[in-house]
PDB file of C-alpha atoms in Angstrom:
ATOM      1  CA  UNK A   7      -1.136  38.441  53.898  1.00  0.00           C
ATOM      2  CA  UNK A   8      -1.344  39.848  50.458  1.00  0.00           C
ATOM      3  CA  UNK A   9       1.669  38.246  49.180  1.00  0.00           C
ATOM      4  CA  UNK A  10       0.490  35.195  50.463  1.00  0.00           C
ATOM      5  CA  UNK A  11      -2.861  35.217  48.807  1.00  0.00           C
ATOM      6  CA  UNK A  12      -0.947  36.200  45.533  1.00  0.00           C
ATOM      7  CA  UNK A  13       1.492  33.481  45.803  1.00  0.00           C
ATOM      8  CA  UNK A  14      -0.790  30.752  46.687  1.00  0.00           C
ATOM      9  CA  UNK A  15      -3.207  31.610  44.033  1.00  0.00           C
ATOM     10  CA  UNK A  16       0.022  31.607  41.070  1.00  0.00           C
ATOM     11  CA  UNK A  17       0.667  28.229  42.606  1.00  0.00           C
ATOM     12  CA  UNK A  18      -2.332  27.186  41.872  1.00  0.00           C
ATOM     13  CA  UNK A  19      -2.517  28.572  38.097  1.00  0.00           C
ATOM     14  CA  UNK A  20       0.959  27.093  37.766  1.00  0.00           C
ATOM     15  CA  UNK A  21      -0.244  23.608  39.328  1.00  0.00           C
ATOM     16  CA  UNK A  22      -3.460  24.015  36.858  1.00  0.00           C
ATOM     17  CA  UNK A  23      -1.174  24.559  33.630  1.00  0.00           C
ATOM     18  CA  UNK A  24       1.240  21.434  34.449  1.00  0.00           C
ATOM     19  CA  UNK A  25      -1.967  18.856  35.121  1.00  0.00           C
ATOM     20  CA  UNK A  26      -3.219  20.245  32.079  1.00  0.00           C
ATOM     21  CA  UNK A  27      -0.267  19.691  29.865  1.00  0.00           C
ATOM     22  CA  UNK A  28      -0.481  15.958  31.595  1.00  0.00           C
ATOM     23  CA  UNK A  29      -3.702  15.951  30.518  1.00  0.00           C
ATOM     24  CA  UNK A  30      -3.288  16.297  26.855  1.00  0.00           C
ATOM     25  CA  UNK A  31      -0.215  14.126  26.522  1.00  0.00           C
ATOM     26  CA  UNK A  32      -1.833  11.300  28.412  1.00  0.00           C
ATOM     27  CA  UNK A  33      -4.733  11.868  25.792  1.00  0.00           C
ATOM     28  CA  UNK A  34      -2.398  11.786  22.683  1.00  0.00           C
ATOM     29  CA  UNK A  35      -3.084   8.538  21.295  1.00  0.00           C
ATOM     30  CA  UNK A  36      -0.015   6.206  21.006  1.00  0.00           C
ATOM     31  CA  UNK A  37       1.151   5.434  17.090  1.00  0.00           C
ATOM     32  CA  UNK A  38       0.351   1.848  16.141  1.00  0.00           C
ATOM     33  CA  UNK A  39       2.972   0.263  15.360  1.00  0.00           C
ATOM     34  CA  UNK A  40       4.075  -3.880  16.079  1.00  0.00           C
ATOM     35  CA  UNK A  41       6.178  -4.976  19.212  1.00  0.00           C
ATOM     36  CA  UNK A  42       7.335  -8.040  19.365  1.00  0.00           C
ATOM     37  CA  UNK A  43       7.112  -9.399  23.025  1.00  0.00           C
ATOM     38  CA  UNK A  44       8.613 -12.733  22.459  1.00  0.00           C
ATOM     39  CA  UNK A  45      10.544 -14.372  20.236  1.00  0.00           C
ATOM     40  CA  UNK A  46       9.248 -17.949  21.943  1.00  0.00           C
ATOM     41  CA  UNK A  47       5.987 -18.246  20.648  1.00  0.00           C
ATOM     42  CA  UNK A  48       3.421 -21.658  21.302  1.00  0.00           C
ATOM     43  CA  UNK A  49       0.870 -23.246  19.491  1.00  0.00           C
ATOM     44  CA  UNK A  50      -1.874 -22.069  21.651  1.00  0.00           C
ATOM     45  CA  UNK A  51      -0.751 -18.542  21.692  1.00  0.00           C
ATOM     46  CA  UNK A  52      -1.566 -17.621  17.962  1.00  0.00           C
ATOM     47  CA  UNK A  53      -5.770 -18.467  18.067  1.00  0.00           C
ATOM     48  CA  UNK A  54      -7.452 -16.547  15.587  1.00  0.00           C
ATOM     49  CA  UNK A  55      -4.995 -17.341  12.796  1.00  0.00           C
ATOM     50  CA  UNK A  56      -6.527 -18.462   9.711  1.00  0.00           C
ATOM     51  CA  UNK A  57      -5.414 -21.276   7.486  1.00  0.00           C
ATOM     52  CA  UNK A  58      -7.085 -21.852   4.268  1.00  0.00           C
ATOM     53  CA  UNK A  59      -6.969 -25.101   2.215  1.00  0.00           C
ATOM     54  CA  UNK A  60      -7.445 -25.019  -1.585  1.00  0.00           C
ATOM     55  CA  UNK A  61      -8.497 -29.100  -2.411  1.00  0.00           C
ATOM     56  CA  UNK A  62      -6.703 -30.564  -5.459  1.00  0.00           C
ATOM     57  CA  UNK A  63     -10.419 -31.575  -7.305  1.00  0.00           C
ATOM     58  CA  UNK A  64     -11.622 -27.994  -6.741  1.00  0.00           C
ATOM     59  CA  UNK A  65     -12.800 -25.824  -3.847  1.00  0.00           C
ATOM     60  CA  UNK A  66     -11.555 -24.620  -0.827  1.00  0.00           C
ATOM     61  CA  UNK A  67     -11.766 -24.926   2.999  1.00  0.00           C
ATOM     62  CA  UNK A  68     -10.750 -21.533   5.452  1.00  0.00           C
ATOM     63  CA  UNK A  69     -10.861 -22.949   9.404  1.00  0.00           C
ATOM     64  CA  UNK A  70      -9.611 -20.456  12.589  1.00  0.00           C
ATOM     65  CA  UNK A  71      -6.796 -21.656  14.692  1.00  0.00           C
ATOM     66  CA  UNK A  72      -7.655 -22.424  18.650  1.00  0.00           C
ATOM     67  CA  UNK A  73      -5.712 -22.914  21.293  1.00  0.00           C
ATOM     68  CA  UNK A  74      -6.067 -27.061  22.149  1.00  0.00           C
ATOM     69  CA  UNK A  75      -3.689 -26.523  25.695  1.00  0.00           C
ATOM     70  CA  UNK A  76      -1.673 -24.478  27.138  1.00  0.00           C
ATOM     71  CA  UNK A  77       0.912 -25.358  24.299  1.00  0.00           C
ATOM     72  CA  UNK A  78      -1.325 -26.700  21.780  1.00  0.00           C
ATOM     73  CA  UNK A  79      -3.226 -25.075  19.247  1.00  0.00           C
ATOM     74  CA  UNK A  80      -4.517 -26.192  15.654  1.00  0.00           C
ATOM     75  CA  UNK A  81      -7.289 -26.253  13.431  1.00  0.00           C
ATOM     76  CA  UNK A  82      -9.872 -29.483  11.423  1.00  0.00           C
ATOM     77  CA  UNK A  83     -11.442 -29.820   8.394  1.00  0.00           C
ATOM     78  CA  UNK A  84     -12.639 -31.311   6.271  1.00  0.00           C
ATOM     79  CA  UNK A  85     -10.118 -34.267   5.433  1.00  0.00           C
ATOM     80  CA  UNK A  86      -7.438 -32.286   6.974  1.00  0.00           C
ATOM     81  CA  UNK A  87      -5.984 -31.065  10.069  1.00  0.00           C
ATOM     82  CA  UNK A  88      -3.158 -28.654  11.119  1.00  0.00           C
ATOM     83  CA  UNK A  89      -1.226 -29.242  14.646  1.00  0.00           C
ATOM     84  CA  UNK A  90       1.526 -27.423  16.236  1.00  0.00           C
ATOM     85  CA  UNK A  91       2.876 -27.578  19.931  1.00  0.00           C
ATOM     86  CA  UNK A  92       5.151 -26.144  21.883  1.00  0.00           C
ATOM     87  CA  UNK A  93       8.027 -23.709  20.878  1.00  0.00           C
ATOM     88  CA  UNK A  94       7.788 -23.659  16.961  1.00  0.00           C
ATOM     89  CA  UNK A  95      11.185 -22.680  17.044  1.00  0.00           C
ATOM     90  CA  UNK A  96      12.202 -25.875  17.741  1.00  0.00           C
ATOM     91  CA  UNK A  97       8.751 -27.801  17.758  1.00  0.00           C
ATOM     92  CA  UNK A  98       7.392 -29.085  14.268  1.00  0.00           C
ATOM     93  CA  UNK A  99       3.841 -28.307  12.589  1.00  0.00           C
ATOM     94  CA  UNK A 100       2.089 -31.271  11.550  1.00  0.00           C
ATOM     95  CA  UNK A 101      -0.206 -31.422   8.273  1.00  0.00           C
ATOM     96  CA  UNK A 102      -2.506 -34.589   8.049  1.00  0.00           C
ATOM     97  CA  UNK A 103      -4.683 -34.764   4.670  1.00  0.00           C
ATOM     98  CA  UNK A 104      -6.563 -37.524   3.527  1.00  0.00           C
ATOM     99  CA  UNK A 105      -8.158 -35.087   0.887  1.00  0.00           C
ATOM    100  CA  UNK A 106      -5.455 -34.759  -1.675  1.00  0.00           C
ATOM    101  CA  UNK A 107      -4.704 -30.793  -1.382  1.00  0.00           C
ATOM    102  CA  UNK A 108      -2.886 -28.166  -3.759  1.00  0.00           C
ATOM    103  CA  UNK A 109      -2.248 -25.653  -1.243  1.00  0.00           C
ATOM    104  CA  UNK A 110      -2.097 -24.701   2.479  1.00  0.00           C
ATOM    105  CA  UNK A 111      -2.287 -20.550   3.588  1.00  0.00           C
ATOM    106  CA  UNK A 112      -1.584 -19.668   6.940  1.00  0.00           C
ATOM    107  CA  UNK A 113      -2.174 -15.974   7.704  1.00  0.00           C
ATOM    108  CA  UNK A 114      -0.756 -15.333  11.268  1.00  0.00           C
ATOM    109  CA  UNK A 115      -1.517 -11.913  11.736  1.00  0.00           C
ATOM    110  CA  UNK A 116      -5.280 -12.645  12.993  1.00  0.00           C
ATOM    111  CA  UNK A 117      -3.490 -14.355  15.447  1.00  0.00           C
ATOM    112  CA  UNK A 118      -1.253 -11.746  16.455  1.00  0.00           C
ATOM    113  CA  UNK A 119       1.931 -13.651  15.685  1.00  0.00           C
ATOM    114  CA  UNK A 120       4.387 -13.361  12.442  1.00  0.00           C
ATOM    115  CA  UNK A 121       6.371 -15.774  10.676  1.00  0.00           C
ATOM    116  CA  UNK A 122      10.138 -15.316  11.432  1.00  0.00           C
ATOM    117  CA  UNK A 123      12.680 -16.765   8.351  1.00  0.00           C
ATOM    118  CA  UNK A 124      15.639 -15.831  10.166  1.00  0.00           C
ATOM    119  CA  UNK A 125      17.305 -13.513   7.910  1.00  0.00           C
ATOM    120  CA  UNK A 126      20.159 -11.054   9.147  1.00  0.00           C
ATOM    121  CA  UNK A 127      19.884  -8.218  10.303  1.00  0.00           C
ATOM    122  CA  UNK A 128      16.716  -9.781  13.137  1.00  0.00           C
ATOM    123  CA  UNK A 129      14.024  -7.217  13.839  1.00  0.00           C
ATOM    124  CA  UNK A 130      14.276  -5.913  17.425  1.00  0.00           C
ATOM    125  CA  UNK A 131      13.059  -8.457  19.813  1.00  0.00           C
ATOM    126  CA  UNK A 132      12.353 -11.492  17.029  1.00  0.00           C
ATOM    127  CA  UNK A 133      16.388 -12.811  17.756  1.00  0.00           C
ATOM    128  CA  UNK A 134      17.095 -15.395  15.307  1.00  0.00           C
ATOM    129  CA  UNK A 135      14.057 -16.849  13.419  1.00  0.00           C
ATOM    130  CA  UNK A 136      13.759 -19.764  11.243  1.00  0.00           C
ATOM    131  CA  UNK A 137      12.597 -20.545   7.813  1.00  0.00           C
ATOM    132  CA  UNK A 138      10.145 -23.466   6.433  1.00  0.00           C
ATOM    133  CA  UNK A 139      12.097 -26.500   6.819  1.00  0.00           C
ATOM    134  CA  UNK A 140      10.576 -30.411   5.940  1.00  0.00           C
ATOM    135  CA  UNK A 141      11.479 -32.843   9.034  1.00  0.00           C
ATOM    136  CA  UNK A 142       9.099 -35.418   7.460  1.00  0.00           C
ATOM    137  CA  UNK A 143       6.568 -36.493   4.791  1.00  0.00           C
ATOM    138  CA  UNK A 144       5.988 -35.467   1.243  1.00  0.00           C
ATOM    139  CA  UNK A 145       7.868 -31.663   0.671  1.00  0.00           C
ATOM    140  CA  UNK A 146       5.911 -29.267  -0.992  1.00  0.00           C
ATOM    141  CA  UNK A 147       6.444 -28.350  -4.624  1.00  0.00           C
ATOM    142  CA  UNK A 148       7.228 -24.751  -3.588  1.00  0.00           C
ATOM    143  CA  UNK A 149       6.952 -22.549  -0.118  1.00  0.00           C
ATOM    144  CA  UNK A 150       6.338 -18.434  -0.081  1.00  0.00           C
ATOM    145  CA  UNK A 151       6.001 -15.532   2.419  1.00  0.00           C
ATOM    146  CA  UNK A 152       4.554 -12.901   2.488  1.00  0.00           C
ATOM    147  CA  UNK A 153       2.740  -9.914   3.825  1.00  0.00           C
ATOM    148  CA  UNK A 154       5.566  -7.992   5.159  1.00  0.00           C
ATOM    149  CA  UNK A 155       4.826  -6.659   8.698  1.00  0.00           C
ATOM    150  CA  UNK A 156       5.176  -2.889   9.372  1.00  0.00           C
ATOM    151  CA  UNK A 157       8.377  -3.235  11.584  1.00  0.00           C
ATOM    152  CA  UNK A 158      10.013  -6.418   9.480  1.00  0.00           C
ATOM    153  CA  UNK A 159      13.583  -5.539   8.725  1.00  0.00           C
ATOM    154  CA  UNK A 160      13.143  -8.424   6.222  1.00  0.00           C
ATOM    155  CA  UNK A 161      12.701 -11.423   7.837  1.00  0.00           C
ATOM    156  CA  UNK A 162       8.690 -10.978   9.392  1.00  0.00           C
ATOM    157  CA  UNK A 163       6.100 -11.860   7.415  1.00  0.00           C
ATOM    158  CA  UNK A 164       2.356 -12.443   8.298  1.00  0.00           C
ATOM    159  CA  UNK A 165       1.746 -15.484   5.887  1.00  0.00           C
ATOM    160  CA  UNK A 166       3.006 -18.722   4.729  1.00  0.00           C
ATOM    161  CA  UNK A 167       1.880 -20.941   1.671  1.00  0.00           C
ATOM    162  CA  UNK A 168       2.367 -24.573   0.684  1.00  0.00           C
ATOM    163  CA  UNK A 169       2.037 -25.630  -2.746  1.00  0.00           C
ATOM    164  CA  UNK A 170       2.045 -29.049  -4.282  1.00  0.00           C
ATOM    165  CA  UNK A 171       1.785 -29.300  -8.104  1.00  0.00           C
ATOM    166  CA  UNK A 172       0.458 -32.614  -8.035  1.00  0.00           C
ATOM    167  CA  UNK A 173      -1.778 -32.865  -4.726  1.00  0.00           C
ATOM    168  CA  UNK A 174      -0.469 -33.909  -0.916  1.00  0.00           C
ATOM    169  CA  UNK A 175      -2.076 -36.711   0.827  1.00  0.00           C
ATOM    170  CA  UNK A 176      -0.674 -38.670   4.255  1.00  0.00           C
ATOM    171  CA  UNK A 177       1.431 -36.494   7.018  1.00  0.00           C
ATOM    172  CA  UNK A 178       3.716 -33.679   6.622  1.00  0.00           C
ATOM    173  CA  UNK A 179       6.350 -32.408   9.608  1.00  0.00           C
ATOM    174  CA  UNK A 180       7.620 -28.949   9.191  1.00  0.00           C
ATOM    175  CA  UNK A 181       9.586 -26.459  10.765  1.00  0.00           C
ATOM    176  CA  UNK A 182       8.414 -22.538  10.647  1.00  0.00           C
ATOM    177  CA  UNK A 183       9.374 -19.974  13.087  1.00  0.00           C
ATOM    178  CA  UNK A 184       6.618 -17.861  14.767  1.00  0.00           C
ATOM    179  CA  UNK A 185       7.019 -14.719  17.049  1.00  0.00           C
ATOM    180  CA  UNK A 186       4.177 -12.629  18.917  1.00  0.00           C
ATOM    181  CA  UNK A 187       2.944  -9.129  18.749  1.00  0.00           C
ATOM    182  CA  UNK A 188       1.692  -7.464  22.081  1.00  0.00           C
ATOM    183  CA  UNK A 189      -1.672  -6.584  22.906  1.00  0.00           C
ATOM    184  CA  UNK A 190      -1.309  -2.743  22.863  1.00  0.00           C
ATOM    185  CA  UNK A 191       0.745  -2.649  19.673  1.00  0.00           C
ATOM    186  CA  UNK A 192      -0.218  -6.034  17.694  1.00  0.00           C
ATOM    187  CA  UNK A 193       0.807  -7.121  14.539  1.00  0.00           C
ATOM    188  CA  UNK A 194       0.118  -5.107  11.196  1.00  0.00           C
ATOM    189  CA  UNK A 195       0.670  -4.572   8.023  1.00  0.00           C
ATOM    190  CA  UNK A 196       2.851  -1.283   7.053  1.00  0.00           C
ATOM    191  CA  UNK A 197       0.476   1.899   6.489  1.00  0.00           C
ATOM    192  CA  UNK A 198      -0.243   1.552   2.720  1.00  0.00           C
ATOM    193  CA  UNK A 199       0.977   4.300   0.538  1.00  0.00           C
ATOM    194  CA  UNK A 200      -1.200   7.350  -0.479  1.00  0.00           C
ATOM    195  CA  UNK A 201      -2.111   7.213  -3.962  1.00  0.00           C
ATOM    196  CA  UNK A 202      -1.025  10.125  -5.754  1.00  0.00           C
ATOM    197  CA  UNK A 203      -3.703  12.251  -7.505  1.00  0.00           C
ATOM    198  CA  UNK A 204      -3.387  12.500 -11.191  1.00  0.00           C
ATOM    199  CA  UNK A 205      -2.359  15.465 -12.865  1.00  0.00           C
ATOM    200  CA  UNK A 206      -5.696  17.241 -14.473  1.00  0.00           C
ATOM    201  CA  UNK A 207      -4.696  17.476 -18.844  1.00  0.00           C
ATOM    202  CA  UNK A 208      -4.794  20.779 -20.069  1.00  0.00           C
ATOM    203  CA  UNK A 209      -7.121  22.144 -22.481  1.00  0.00           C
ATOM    204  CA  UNK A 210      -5.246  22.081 -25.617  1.00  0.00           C
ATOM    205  CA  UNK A 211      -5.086  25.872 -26.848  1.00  0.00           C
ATOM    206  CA  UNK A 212      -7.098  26.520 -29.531  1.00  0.00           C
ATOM    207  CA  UNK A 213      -5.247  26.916 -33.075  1.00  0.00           C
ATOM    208  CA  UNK A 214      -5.329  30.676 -34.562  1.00  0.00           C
ATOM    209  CA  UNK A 215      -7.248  31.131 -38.095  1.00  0.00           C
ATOM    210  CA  UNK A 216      -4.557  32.076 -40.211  1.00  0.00           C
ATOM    211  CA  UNK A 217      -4.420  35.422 -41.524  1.00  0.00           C
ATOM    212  CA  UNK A 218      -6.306  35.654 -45.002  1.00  0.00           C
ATOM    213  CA  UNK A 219      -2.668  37.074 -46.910  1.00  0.00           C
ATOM    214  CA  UNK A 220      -3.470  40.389 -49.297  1.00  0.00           C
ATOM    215  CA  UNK A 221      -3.234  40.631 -52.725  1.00  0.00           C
ATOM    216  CA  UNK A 222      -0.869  43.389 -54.085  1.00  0.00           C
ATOM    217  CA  UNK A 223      -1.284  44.195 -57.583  1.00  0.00           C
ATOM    218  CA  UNK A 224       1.790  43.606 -60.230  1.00  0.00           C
ATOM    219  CA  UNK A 225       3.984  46.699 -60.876  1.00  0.00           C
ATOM    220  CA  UNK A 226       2.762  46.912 -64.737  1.00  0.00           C
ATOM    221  CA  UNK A 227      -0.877  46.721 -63.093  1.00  0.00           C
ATOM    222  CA  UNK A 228       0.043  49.705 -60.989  1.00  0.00           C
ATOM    223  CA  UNK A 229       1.409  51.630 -64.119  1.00  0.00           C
ATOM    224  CA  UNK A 230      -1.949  50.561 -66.123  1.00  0.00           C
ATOM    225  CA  UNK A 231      -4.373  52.079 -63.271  1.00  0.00           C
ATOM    226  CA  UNK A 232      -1.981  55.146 -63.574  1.00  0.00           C
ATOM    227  CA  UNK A 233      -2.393  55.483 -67.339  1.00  0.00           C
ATOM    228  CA  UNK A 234      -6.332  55.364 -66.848  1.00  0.00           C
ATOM    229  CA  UNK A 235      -5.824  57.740 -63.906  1.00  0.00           C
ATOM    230  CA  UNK A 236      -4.340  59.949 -66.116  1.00  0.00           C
ATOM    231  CA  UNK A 237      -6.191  59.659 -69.078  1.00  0.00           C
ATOM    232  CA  UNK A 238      -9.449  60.357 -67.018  1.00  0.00           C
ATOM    233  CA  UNK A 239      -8.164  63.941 -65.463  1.00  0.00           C
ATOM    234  CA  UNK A 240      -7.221  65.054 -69.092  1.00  0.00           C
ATOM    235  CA  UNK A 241     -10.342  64.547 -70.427  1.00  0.00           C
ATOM    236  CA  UNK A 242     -12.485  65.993 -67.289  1.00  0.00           C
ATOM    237  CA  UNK A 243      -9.473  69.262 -67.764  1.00  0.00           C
ATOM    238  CA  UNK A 244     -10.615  69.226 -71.963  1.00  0.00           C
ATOM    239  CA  UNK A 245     -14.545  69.429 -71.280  1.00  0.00           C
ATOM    240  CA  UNK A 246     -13.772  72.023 -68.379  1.00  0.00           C
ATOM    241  CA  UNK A 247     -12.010  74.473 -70.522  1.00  0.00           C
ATOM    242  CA  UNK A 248     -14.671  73.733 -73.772  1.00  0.00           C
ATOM    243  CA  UNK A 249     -17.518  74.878 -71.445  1.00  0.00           C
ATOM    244  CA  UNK A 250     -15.074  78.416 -70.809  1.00  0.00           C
ATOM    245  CA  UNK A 251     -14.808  78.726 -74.584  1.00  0.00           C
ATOM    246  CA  UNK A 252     -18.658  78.325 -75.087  1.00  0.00           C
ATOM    247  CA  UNK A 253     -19.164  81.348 -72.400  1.00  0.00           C
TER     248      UNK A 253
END
């Protein structure tokens, strides 16, 4: 009955030790990092994106994607509009501006989707992506990604810009791959690099007062203080031995 008391109660220690070792590891938040969970990603799956407008006169416009449908999503403005439905694989965007504008910015990651160009080797579960592409309408003066997302092996970014040197007005068709983050681990930026502290100066080290150099008499000024010397004792020897004579 002993043994059995003994045993039962290290069972229970050893039962104890294991749920609290679950414990902890279930507690251990998980790193942050992106995931993609599909590569097929639809216009009404990237709400909260945010696409800014800079006008060609001056100012600027910044309105939040929503989702329109279950494949739609886009954003108005203010003489503008942005569609997109569907796979945008495959599916185009569609700019309509009767505001002449200099620039469109889509950031994506707000919307927990990234911008995939396509480029080999694919980050795990993007496949192949696609870059900006005109189907229709007045091509922009130059295109650019950027903000490079933390798992990109090159080809995710988490913006696009538009740029025409000399205004856009009417409709413009494009083609611009989008994947989709997950909800647990959704899209981000890398971690940004620690900056690294400067190096305190040193004091400089104080410069040592040069020693004052001493002055060493000539060798005929040496013989001349030996003359004198000399001179001086015979005279003090001549009044000693007149004072003996006097006595």
């Amino acid at each position: 009955m002993t043994q059995l008391c003994i045993k039962n109660s290290l069972f229970k220690l050893a039962s104890a030790t294991v749920l609290g070792v679950a414990t902890i590891q279930a507690a251990t938040p998980v790193q942050a990092q992106t995931v993609i969970s599909g590569f097929q990603t639809f216009g009404s799956q990237m709400a909260g994106m945010e696409v800014k407008v800079d006008f060609f006169g001056g100012g600027s416009e910044t309105q939040i994607w929503s989702a329109i449908d279950a494949n739609s999503g886009g954003v108005t403005g203010g003489g503008w509009s942005l569609f997109q439905s569907g796979d945008s694989f495959g599916q185009p965007w569609t700019l309509n501006a009767t505001q002449s504008i200099a620039s469109l910015m889509i950031n994506a990651i707000p919307g927990n989707a990234v911008f995939d160009i396509g480029t080999s080797p694919s980050t795990p579960g993007s496949a192949g992506g696609r870059s900006f592409s005109v189907q229709s309408g007045t091509a922009p003066t130059s295109f650019n990604y950027s903000l490079p997302i933390d798992i990109s092996t090159g080809d995710l970014f988490g913006a696009l810009k538009l740029d025409w040197s000399t205004g856009f007005l009417g409709e413009l068709r494009y083609l611009a791959d989008t994947d989709s983050g997950t909800a647990d681990n959704p899209v981000q930026l890398p971690e940004p690099v620690p900056p690294v502290d400067p190096v305190p100066p040193v004091d400089p080290v104080p410069p040592v007062d040069p020693v004052p150099p001493t002055s060493i008499p000539e060798g005929n000024s040496i013989f001349g203080l030996l003359a004198v010397g000399a001179f001086g004792a015979g005279s003090l020897l001549k009044r000693k031995q007149a004072q003996q004579t006097q006595f």
